[in-house]
Amino acid sequence: MPNTVLYDSGPHRNILIEDFGHGLAVQANQHLIVHGTTAMILDPGGHKVYNKVLAETMALLGKGATLKYVFLSHQDPDVVAATNGWLMTTDADAYVSELWTRFVPHFGLDRFVEQRLKGIPDERMVLELDGSPLRILPAHFLHSCGNFHVYDPVSKILYSGDLGASLGMDYVEVPDFAAHVQYMEGFHRRYMASGQAMRAWARMVRRFDIQVIAPQHGALFRGPMVGQFLDWCSELQCGIDLLEPVYDAITP
Ligand code: FE
């Protein structure tokens, strides 16, 4: 699919970059937020897509803007594996949960750039693009123990990382929530830590004005789909909620 412009007004643009994934690697979305002369790439992905995502990012930024941040929602390889490349070829700082700053370098970080991998404090933080704030919100245990989302108050997009991820359909936007559940249910039941974590997160994000929830895999939720997704999250049994019977069934 070609690039999808999610928002474009004045100095502010939100772009879903063309899908370069193929083969066995899980399909992944790369998102770019541009405000004025600065930009953030979110969850830029691993080595297989690095060259293409970098080239596309540079083409989208043109001469008018530079990459300021590489945002890493958590530590998985499809998110962080190419961090060294991004730090070597741009002047951006990379941000990941402070729980993961000593683990990401195991993917290989050149010592000249390792200081530019910064830790996100457990509670939250704000990063600015030319004075436009991006809220970095905690989403711990959904699924990683050190996990963050990005809320952009200009476009009203919540970038939700693996939460809301779906696999196996070919649309970019969810057209029918009930029909969509089958593409995300198995993943969420196994990867998301618990219903308690899901409900606490949903309560937090309901306080924000959200037009779009954009996950790192699969289709995004717009308009009425946002509320339906939050309701679904609030009710889902997942992770450790479902684990006890599995363990209890195991005998020597
Ligand atoms: Fe993940």
PDB file of C-alpha atoms and ligand atoms in Angstrom:
ATOM      1  CA  MET A   1       0.000   0.000   0.000  1.00  0.00           C
ATOM      2  CA  PRO A   2       1.162   3.608  -0.544  1.00  0.00           C
ATOM      3  CA  ASN A   3       1.687   6.116   2.277  1.00  0.00           C
ATOM      4  CA  THR A   4      -1.501   7.110   4.107  1.00  0.00           C
ATOM      5  CA  VAL A   5      -1.832  10.690   5.319  1.00  0.00           C
ATOM      6  CA  LEU A   6      -3.750  10.542   8.603  1.00  0.00           C
ATOM      7  CA  TYR A   7      -3.661  14.282   9.287  1.00  0.00           C
ATOM      8  CA  ASP A   8      -2.321  17.305   7.382  1.00  0.00           C
ATOM      9  CA  SER A   9      -3.021  20.844   8.578  1.00  0.00           C
ATOM     10  CA  GLY A  10      -0.710  23.851   8.756  1.00  0.00           C
ATOM     11  CA  PRO A  11       2.724  22.805   9.995  1.00  0.00           C
ATOM     12  CA  HIS A  12       1.477  19.422  11.259  1.00  0.00           C
ATOM     13  CA  ARG A  13       1.434  16.119   9.372  1.00  0.00           C
ATOM     14  CA  ASN A  14       0.870  12.513  10.496  1.00  0.00           C
ATOM     15  CA  ILE A  15       1.815   9.882   7.934  1.00  0.00           C
ATOM     16  CA  LEU A  16       1.528   6.102   7.940  1.00  0.00           C
ATOM     17  CA  ILE A  17       4.481   4.951   5.846  1.00  0.00           C
ATOM     18  CA  GLU A  18       4.022   2.405   3.085  1.00  0.00           C
ATOM     19  CA  ASP A  19       4.212  -1.200   4.282  1.00  0.00           C
ATOM     20  CA  PHE A  20       7.607  -2.659   3.303  1.00  0.00           C
ATOM     21  CA  GLY A  21       7.213  -5.909   5.226  1.00  0.00           C
ATOM     22  CA  HIS A  22       7.127  -9.307   3.557  1.00  0.00           C
ATOM     23  CA  GLY A  23       7.831 -12.982   4.159  1.00  0.00           C
ATOM     24  CA  LEU A  24       7.741 -14.443   7.668  1.00  0.00           C
ATOM     25  CA  ALA A  25       8.333 -11.164   9.488  1.00  0.00           C
ATOM     26  CA  VAL A  26       5.164  -9.785  11.087  1.00  0.00           C
ATOM     27  CA  GLN A  27       3.531  -6.919   9.184  1.00  0.00           C
ATOM     28  CA  ALA A  28       4.397  -3.638  10.897  1.00  0.00           C
ATOM     29  CA  ASN A  29       3.291  -0.013  10.591  1.00  0.00           C
ATOM     30  CA  GLN A  30       5.774   2.831  10.715  1.00  0.00           C
ATOM     31  CA  HIS A  31       4.356   6.224  11.638  1.00  0.00           C
ATOM     32  CA  LEU A  32       5.857   9.673  11.117  1.00  0.00           C
ATOM     33  CA  ILE A  33       4.775  12.862  12.936  1.00  0.00           C
ATOM     34  CA  VAL A  34       6.057  16.136  11.485  1.00  0.00           C
ATOM     35  CA  HIS A  35       5.576  19.552  13.079  1.00  0.00           C
ATOM     36  CA  GLY A  36       7.292  22.518  11.441  1.00  0.00           C
ATOM     37  CA  THR A  37      10.959  21.714  11.052  1.00  0.00           C
ATOM     38  CA  THR A  38      11.116  18.636  13.293  1.00  0.00           C
ATOM     39  CA  ALA A  39       9.780  15.084  13.221  1.00  0.00           C
ATOM     40  CA  MET A  40       9.380  11.848  15.161  1.00  0.00           C
ATOM     41  CA  ILE A  41       9.431   8.325  13.704  1.00  0.00           C
ATOM     42  CA  LEU A  42       7.573   5.729  15.776  1.00  0.00           C
ATOM     43  CA  ASP A  43       8.617   2.094  16.085  1.00  0.00           C
ATOM     44  CA  PRO A  44      10.799   2.211  12.940  1.00  0.00           C
ATOM     45  CA  GLY A  45      11.262  -1.558  12.757  1.00  0.00           C
ATOM     46  CA  GLY A  46      14.084  -3.971  12.119  1.00  0.00           C
ATOM     47  CA  HIS A  47      16.872  -4.447   9.575  1.00  0.00           C
ATOM     48  CA  LYS A  48      14.658  -5.859   6.830  1.00  0.00           C
ATOM     49  CA  VAL A  49      12.735  -2.606   6.421  1.00  0.00           C
ATOM     50  CA  TYR A  50      15.380  -0.159   7.663  1.00  0.00           C
ATOM     51  CA  ASN A  51      16.723   1.063   4.289  1.00  0.00           C
ATOM     52  CA  LYS A  52      13.288   1.589   2.816  1.00  0.00           C
ATOM     53  CA  VAL A  53      11.755   3.234   5.892  1.00  0.00           C
ATOM     54  CA  LEU A  54      14.775   5.553   6.231  1.00  0.00           C
ATOM     55  CA  ALA A  55      14.641   6.534   2.541  1.00  0.00           C
ATOM     56  CA  GLU A  56      10.889   7.136   2.716  1.00  0.00           C
ATOM     57  CA  THR A  57      11.253   9.173   5.912  1.00  0.00           C
ATOM     58  CA  MET A  58      13.939  11.368   4.364  1.00  0.00           C
ATOM     59  CA  ALA A  59      11.816  11.839   1.218  1.00  0.00           C
ATOM     60  CA  LEU A  60       8.805  12.868   3.318  1.00  0.00           C
ATOM     61  CA  LEU A  61      10.866  15.306   5.409  1.00  0.00           C
ATOM     62  CA  GLY A  62      12.576  16.832   2.376  1.00  0.00           C
ATOM     63  CA  LYS A  63      14.828  19.803   3.025  1.00  0.00           C
ATOM     64  CA  GLY A  64      12.352  21.491   5.375  1.00  0.00           C
ATOM     65  CA  ALA A  65      12.445  19.176   8.392  1.00  0.00           C
ATOM     66  CA  THR A  66      14.831  16.954  10.314  1.00  0.00           C
ATOM     67  CA  LEU A  67      14.250  13.877  12.426  1.00  0.00           C
ATOM     68  CA  LYS A  68      14.429  14.792  16.133  1.00  0.00           C
ATOM     69  CA  TYR A  69      13.097  11.645  17.817  1.00  0.00           C
ATOM     70  CA  VAL A  70      13.018   7.902  17.264  1.00  0.00           C
ATOM     71  CA  PHE A  71      10.242   6.662  19.577  1.00  0.00           C
ATOM     72  CA  LEU A  72      10.399   3.016  20.655  1.00  0.00           C
ATOM     73  CA  SER A  73       7.176   1.809  22.311  1.00  0.00           C
ATOM     74  CA  HIS A  74       8.956  -1.219  23.795  1.00  0.00           C
ATOM     75  CA  GLN A  75      11.958  -3.514  23.304  1.00  0.00           C
ATOM     76  CA  ASP A  76      10.776  -6.029  20.703  1.00  0.00           C
ATOM     77  CA  PRO A  77      12.990  -6.651  17.636  1.00  0.00           C
ATOM     78  CA  ASP A  78      10.332  -5.432  15.185  1.00  0.00           C
ATOM     79  CA  VAL A  79      10.533  -2.093  17.031  1.00  0.00           C
ATOM     80  CA  VAL A  80      14.164  -1.550  18.039  1.00  0.00           C
ATOM     81  CA  ALA A  81      16.439  -3.821  15.965  1.00  0.00           C
ATOM     82  CA  ALA A  82      17.552  -1.048  13.591  1.00  0.00           C
ATOM     83  CA  THR A  83      18.039   1.638  16.273  1.00  0.00           C
ATOM     84  CA  ASN A  84      21.796   1.805  15.600  1.00  0.00           C
ATOM     85  CA  GLY A  85      21.167   2.599  11.939  1.00  0.00           C
ATOM     86  CA  TRP A  86      18.771   5.416  12.783  1.00  0.00           C
ATOM     87  CA  LEU A  87      21.219   6.935  15.284  1.00  0.00           C
ATOM     88  CA  MET A  88      24.159   6.634  12.864  1.00  0.00           C
ATOM     89  CA  THR A  89      22.384   8.215   9.881  1.00  0.00           C
ATOM     90  CA  THR A  90      20.374  10.953  11.627  1.00  0.00           C
ATOM     91  CA  ASP A  91      20.897  13.397  14.508  1.00  0.00           C
ATOM     92  CA  ALA A  92      17.805  12.102  16.321  1.00  0.00           C
ATOM     93  CA  ASP A  93      17.648  10.870  19.899  1.00  0.00           C
ATOM     94  CA  ALA A  94      15.961   7.507  20.477  1.00  0.00           C
ATOM     95  CA  TYR A  95      13.572   7.103  23.433  1.00  0.00           C
ATOM     96  CA  VAL A  96      12.622   3.811  25.073  1.00  0.00           C
ATOM     97  CA  SER A  97      11.412   2.878  28.576  1.00  0.00           C
ATOM     98  CA  GLU A  98      14.197   3.285  31.130  1.00  0.00           C
ATOM     99  CA  LEU A  99      13.662  -0.423  31.842  1.00  0.00           C
ATOM    100  CA  TRP A 100      15.109  -1.225  28.403  1.00  0.00           C
ATOM    101  CA  THR A 101      18.002   1.200  27.893  1.00  0.00           C
ATOM    102  CA  ARG A 102      20.542  -1.403  28.983  1.00  0.00           C
ATOM    103  CA  PHE A 103      19.041  -4.138  26.795  1.00  0.00           C
ATOM    104  CA  VAL A 104      18.555  -2.376  23.445  1.00  0.00           C
ATOM    105  CA  PRO A 105      22.379  -1.952  23.081  1.00  0.00           C
ATOM    106  CA  HIS A 106      22.563  -5.759  22.752  1.00  0.00           C
ATOM    107  CA  PHE A 107      21.200  -5.305  19.232  1.00  0.00           C
ATOM    108  CA  GLY A 108      24.446  -3.435  18.579  1.00  0.00           C
ATOM    109  CA  LEU A 109      24.832   0.268  19.335  1.00  0.00           C
ATOM    110  CA  ASP A 110      27.951   2.048  18.183  1.00  0.00           C
ATOM    111  CA  ARG A 111      29.688   3.696  21.154  1.00  0.00           C
ATOM    112  CA  PHE A 112      29.577   7.061  19.356  1.00  0.00           C
ATOM    113  CA  VAL A 113      25.776   7.019  19.384  1.00  0.00           C
ATOM    114  CA  GLU A 114      24.866   5.027  22.504  1.00  0.00           C
ATOM    115  CA  GLN A 115      24.478   8.205  24.596  1.00  0.00           C
ATOM    116  CA  ARG A 116      21.612   9.205  22.293  1.00  0.00           C
ATOM    117  CA  LEU A 117      19.467   6.297  23.471  1.00  0.00           C
ATOM    118  CA  LYS A 118      17.437   7.954  26.255  1.00  0.00           C
ATOM    119  CA  GLY A 119      15.233   6.417  28.948  1.00  0.00           C
ATOM    120  CA  ILE A 120      11.559   7.345  29.342  1.00  0.00           C
ATOM    121  CA  PRO A 121      10.699   7.672  33.065  1.00  0.00           C
ATOM    122  CA  ASP A 122       8.182   5.080  34.252  1.00  0.00           C
ATOM    123  CA  GLU A 123       5.366   7.590  34.921  1.00  0.00           C
ATOM    124  CA  ARG A 124       5.235   9.571  31.632  1.00  0.00           C
ATOM    125  CA  MET A 125       6.937  12.412  29.785  1.00  0.00           C
ATOM    126  CA  VAL A 126       6.382  15.079  27.148  1.00  0.00           C
ATOM    127  CA  LEU A 127       8.467  15.431  23.985  1.00  0.00           C
ATOM    128  CA  GLU A 128       8.127  18.554  21.849  1.00  0.00           C
ATOM    129  CA  LEU A 129       8.265  19.042  18.090  1.00  0.00           C
ATOM    130  CA  ASP A 130       8.850  22.768  17.462  1.00  0.00           C
ATOM    131  CA  GLY A 131       6.858  23.571  20.610  1.00  0.00           C
ATOM    132  CA  SER A 132       4.055  21.112  19.813  1.00  0.00           C
ATOM    133  CA  PRO A 133       3.812  18.662  22.731  1.00  0.00           C
ATOM    134  CA  LEU A 134       3.525  14.902  22.311  1.00  0.00           C
ATOM    135  CA  ARG A 135       2.311  13.087  25.433  1.00  0.00           C
ATOM    136  CA  ILE A 136       4.263   9.899  26.153  1.00  0.00           C
ATOM    137  CA  LEU A 137       1.766   7.828  28.157  1.00  0.00           C
ATOM    138  CA  PRO A 138       2.427   4.656  30.168  1.00  0.00           C
ATOM    139  CA  ALA A 139       0.933   1.416  28.830  1.00  0.00           C
ATOM    140  CA  HIS A 140       2.954  -0.949  30.989  1.00  0.00           C
ATOM    141  CA  PHE A 141       2.362  -4.698  30.619  1.00  0.00           C
ATOM    142  CA  LEU A 142       0.481  -4.068  27.338  1.00  0.00           C
ATOM    143  CA  HIS A 143       2.357  -6.085  26.410  1.00  0.00           C
ATOM    144  CA  SER A 144       5.869  -5.207  27.605  1.00  0.00           C
ATOM    145  CA  CYS A 145       6.556  -4.401  31.275  1.00  0.00           C
ATOM    146  CA  GLY A 146       8.143  -1.123  30.105  1.00  0.00           C
ATOM    147  CA  ASN A 147       5.729   0.092  27.436  1.00  0.00           C
ATOM    148  CA  PHE A 148       4.636   3.550  26.206  1.00  0.00           C
ATOM    149  CA  HIS A 149       2.119   5.084  23.820  1.00  0.00           C
ATOM    150  CA  VAL A 150       2.179   8.509  22.139  1.00  0.00           C
ATOM    151  CA  TYR A 151      -0.800  10.873  22.163  1.00  0.00           C
ATOM    152  CA  ASP A 152      -0.656  13.721  19.680  1.00  0.00           C
ATOM    153  CA  PRO A 153      -3.120  16.452  20.797  1.00  0.00           C
ATOM    154  CA  VAL A 154      -3.019  18.221  17.397  1.00  0.00           C
ATOM    155  CA  SER A 155      -4.138  15.289  15.238  1.00  0.00           C
ATOM    156  CA  LYS A 156      -5.875  13.586  18.208  1.00  0.00           C
ATOM    157  CA  ILE A 157      -4.170  10.325  17.264  1.00  0.00           C
ATOM    158  CA  LEU A 158      -3.156   7.837  19.945  1.00  0.00           C
ATOM    159  CA  TYR A 159      -0.283   5.630  18.770  1.00  0.00           C
ATOM    160  CA  SER A 160      -0.853   2.411  20.686  1.00  0.00           C
ATOM    161  CA  GLY A 161       2.080   0.141  19.750  1.00  0.00           C
ATOM    162  CA  ASP A 162       1.090  -3.522  20.025  1.00  0.00           C
ATOM    163  CA  LEU A 163      -2.219  -2.717  21.727  1.00  0.00           C
ATOM    164  CA  GLY A 164      -4.928  -2.932  19.067  1.00  0.00           C
ATOM    165  CA  ALA A 165      -2.660  -4.909  16.747  1.00  0.00           C
ATOM    166  CA  SER A 166      -4.381  -7.105  14.169  1.00  0.00           C
ATOM    167  CA  LEU A 167      -3.141  -9.635  11.650  1.00  0.00           C
ATOM    168  CA  GLY A 168      -4.580 -11.248   8.550  1.00  0.00           C
ATOM    169  CA  MET A 169      -6.847  -8.600   7.011  1.00  0.00           C
ATOM    170  CA  ASP A 170      -5.997  -6.265   4.138  1.00  0.00           C
ATOM    171  CA  TYR A 171      -7.756  -3.009   5.119  1.00  0.00           C
ATOM    172  CA  VAL A 172      -5.959   0.003   6.658  1.00  0.00           C
ATOM    173  CA  GLU A 173      -8.954   1.220   8.692  1.00  0.00           C
ATOM    174  CA  VAL A 174     -11.349  -0.990  10.662  1.00  0.00           C
ATOM    175  CA  PRO A 175     -14.717  -0.830   8.835  1.00  0.00           C
ATOM    176  CA  ASP A 176     -16.781  -2.966  11.253  1.00  0.00           C
ATOM    177  CA  PHE A 177     -15.629  -3.552  14.823  1.00  0.00           C
ATOM    178  CA  ALA A 178     -17.520  -6.777  15.499  1.00  0.00           C
ATOM    179  CA  ALA A 179     -16.209  -8.335  12.280  1.00  0.00           C
ATOM    180  CA  HIS A 180     -12.670  -7.162  13.130  1.00  0.00           C
ATOM    181  CA  VAL A 181     -12.384  -8.785  16.574  1.00  0.00           C
ATOM    182  CA  GLN A 182     -11.382 -12.149  15.065  1.00  0.00           C
ATOM    183  CA  TYR A 183      -8.134 -10.602  13.714  1.00  0.00           C
ATOM    184  CA  MET A 184      -6.932  -9.338  17.106  1.00  0.00           C
ATOM    185  CA  GLU A 185      -8.515 -11.514  19.771  1.00  0.00           C
ATOM    186  CA  GLY A 186      -5.958 -14.360  19.881  1.00  0.00           C
ATOM    187  CA  PHE A 187      -3.012 -11.970  19.996  1.00  0.00           C
ATOM    188  CA  HIS A 188      -4.462  -9.864  22.817  1.00  0.00           C
ATOM    189  CA  ARG A 189      -5.560 -12.833  24.903  1.00  0.00           C
ATOM    190  CA  ARG A 190      -2.011 -14.230  24.896  1.00  0.00           C
ATOM    191  CA  TYR A 191       0.255 -11.162  24.723  1.00  0.00           C
ATOM    192  CA  MET A 192      -1.534  -8.621  26.953  1.00  0.00           C
ATOM    193  CA  ALA A 193      -0.706  -9.131  30.627  1.00  0.00           C
ATOM    194  CA  SER A 194      -4.108  -8.944  32.327  1.00  0.00           C
ATOM    195  CA  GLY A 195      -7.607  -7.510  32.274  1.00  0.00           C
ATOM    196  CA  GLN A 196      -6.635  -5.268  35.192  1.00  0.00           C
ATOM    197  CA  ALA A 197      -3.846  -3.671  33.130  1.00  0.00           C
ATOM    198  CA  MET A 198      -6.232  -3.254  30.189  1.00  0.00           C
ATOM    199  CA  ARG A 199      -8.954  -1.582  32.279  1.00  0.00           C
ATOM    200  CA  ALA A 200      -6.536   0.827  33.984  1.00  0.00           C
ATOM    201  CA  TRP A 201      -5.171   1.836  30.577  1.00  0.00           C
ATOM    202  CA  ALA A 202      -8.646   2.284  29.073  1.00  0.00           C
ATOM    203  CA  ARG A 203      -9.694   4.517  32.009  1.00  0.00           C
ATOM    204  CA  MET A 204      -6.634   6.708  31.416  1.00  0.00           C
ATOM    205  CA  VAL A 205      -7.044   7.109  27.650  1.00  0.00           C
ATOM    206  CA  ARG A 206     -10.794   7.832  27.883  1.00  0.00           C
ATOM    207  CA  ARG A 207      -9.800  11.177  29.457  1.00  0.00           C
ATOM    208  CA  PHE A 208      -8.191  12.202  26.146  1.00  0.00           C
ATOM    209  CA  ASP A 209      -9.974  13.418  23.005  1.00  0.00           C
ATOM    210  CA  ILE A 210      -9.085  10.644  20.547  1.00  0.00           C
ATOM    211  CA  GLN A 211     -10.046  10.574  16.859  1.00  0.00           C
ATOM    212  CA  VAL A 212      -7.800   7.684  15.834  1.00  0.00           C
ATOM    213  CA  ILE A 213      -6.043   4.807  17.600  1.00  0.00           C
ATOM    214  CA  ALA A 214      -3.129   3.674  15.452  1.00  0.00           C
ATOM    215  CA  PRO A 215      -1.423   0.390  16.398  1.00  0.00           C
ATOM    216  CA  GLN A 216       1.948  -0.877  15.191  1.00  0.00           C
ATOM    217  CA  HIS A 217       0.434  -3.864  13.359  1.00  0.00           C
ATOM    218  CA  GLY A 218      -2.686  -4.028  11.211  1.00  0.00           C
ATOM    219  CA  ALA A 219      -5.615  -1.663  10.922  1.00  0.00           C
ATOM    220  CA  LEU A 220      -6.369   1.592  12.751  1.00  0.00           C
ATOM    221  CA  PHE A 221      -9.532   2.602  14.631  1.00  0.00           C
ATOM    222  CA  ARG A 222     -11.248   5.875  13.688  1.00  0.00           C
ATOM    223  CA  GLY A 223     -14.279   7.735  15.064  1.00  0.00           C
ATOM    224  CA  PRO A 224     -16.878   5.414  16.598  1.00  0.00           C
ATOM    225  CA  MET A 225     -14.451   2.463  16.346  1.00  0.00           C
ATOM    226  CA  VAL A 226     -12.300   4.127  19.058  1.00  0.00           C
ATOM    227  CA  GLY A 227     -14.968   3.821  21.744  1.00  0.00           C
ATOM    228  CA  GLN A 228     -15.855   0.304  20.676  1.00  0.00           C
ATOM    229  CA  PHE A 229     -12.198  -0.704  20.922  1.00  0.00           C
ATOM    230  CA  LEU A 230     -11.876   0.821  24.422  1.00  0.00           C
ATOM    231  CA  ASP A 231     -15.035  -0.993  25.549  1.00  0.00           C
ATOM    232  CA  TRP A 232     -13.622  -4.262  24.187  1.00  0.00           C
ATOM    233  CA  CYS A 233     -10.300  -3.673  26.003  1.00  0.00           C
ATOM    234  CA  SER A 234     -12.119  -2.988  29.278  1.00  0.00           C
ATOM    235  CA  GLU A 235     -13.913  -6.327  29.123  1.00  0.00           C
ATOM    236  CA  LEU A 236     -11.204  -8.600  27.750  1.00  0.00           C
ATOM    237  CA  GLN A 237      -9.930 -11.549  29.769  1.00  0.00           C
ATOM    238  CA  CYS A 238      -6.281 -11.968  28.867  1.00  0.00           C
ATOM    239  CA  GLY A 239      -2.798 -12.937  29.990  1.00  0.00           C
ATOM    240  CA  ILE A 240      -2.614 -14.127  33.584  1.00  0.00           C
ATOM    241  CA  ASP A 241      -6.435 -14.092  33.813  1.00  0.00           C
ATOM    242  CA  LEU A 242      -6.376 -17.207  31.625  1.00  0.00           C
ATOM    243  CA  LEU A 243      -3.177 -18.864  32.811  1.00  0.00           C
ATOM    244  CA  GLU A 244      -4.164 -20.790  35.938  1.00  0.00           C
ATOM    245  CA  PRO A 245      -6.154 -23.582  34.224  1.00  0.00           C
ATOM    246  CA  VAL A 246      -3.230 -24.152  31.843  1.00  0.00           C
ATOM    247  CA  TYR A 247      -0.798 -24.628  34.728  1.00  0.00           C
ATOM    248  CA  ASP A 248      -3.260 -26.599  36.831  1.00  0.00           C
ATOM    249  CA  ALA A 249      -3.716 -29.140  34.014  1.00  0.00           C
ATOM    250  CA  ILE A 250      -0.017 -30.056  34.023  1.00  0.00           C
ATOM    251  CA  THR A 251       0.925 -33.113  36.080  1.00  0.00           C
ATOM    252  CA  PRO A 252       4.300 -34.871  36.545  1.00  0.00           C
TER     253      PRO A 252
HETATM  254 FE    FE B   1       5.820  -6.371  20.806  1.00  0.00          FE
END
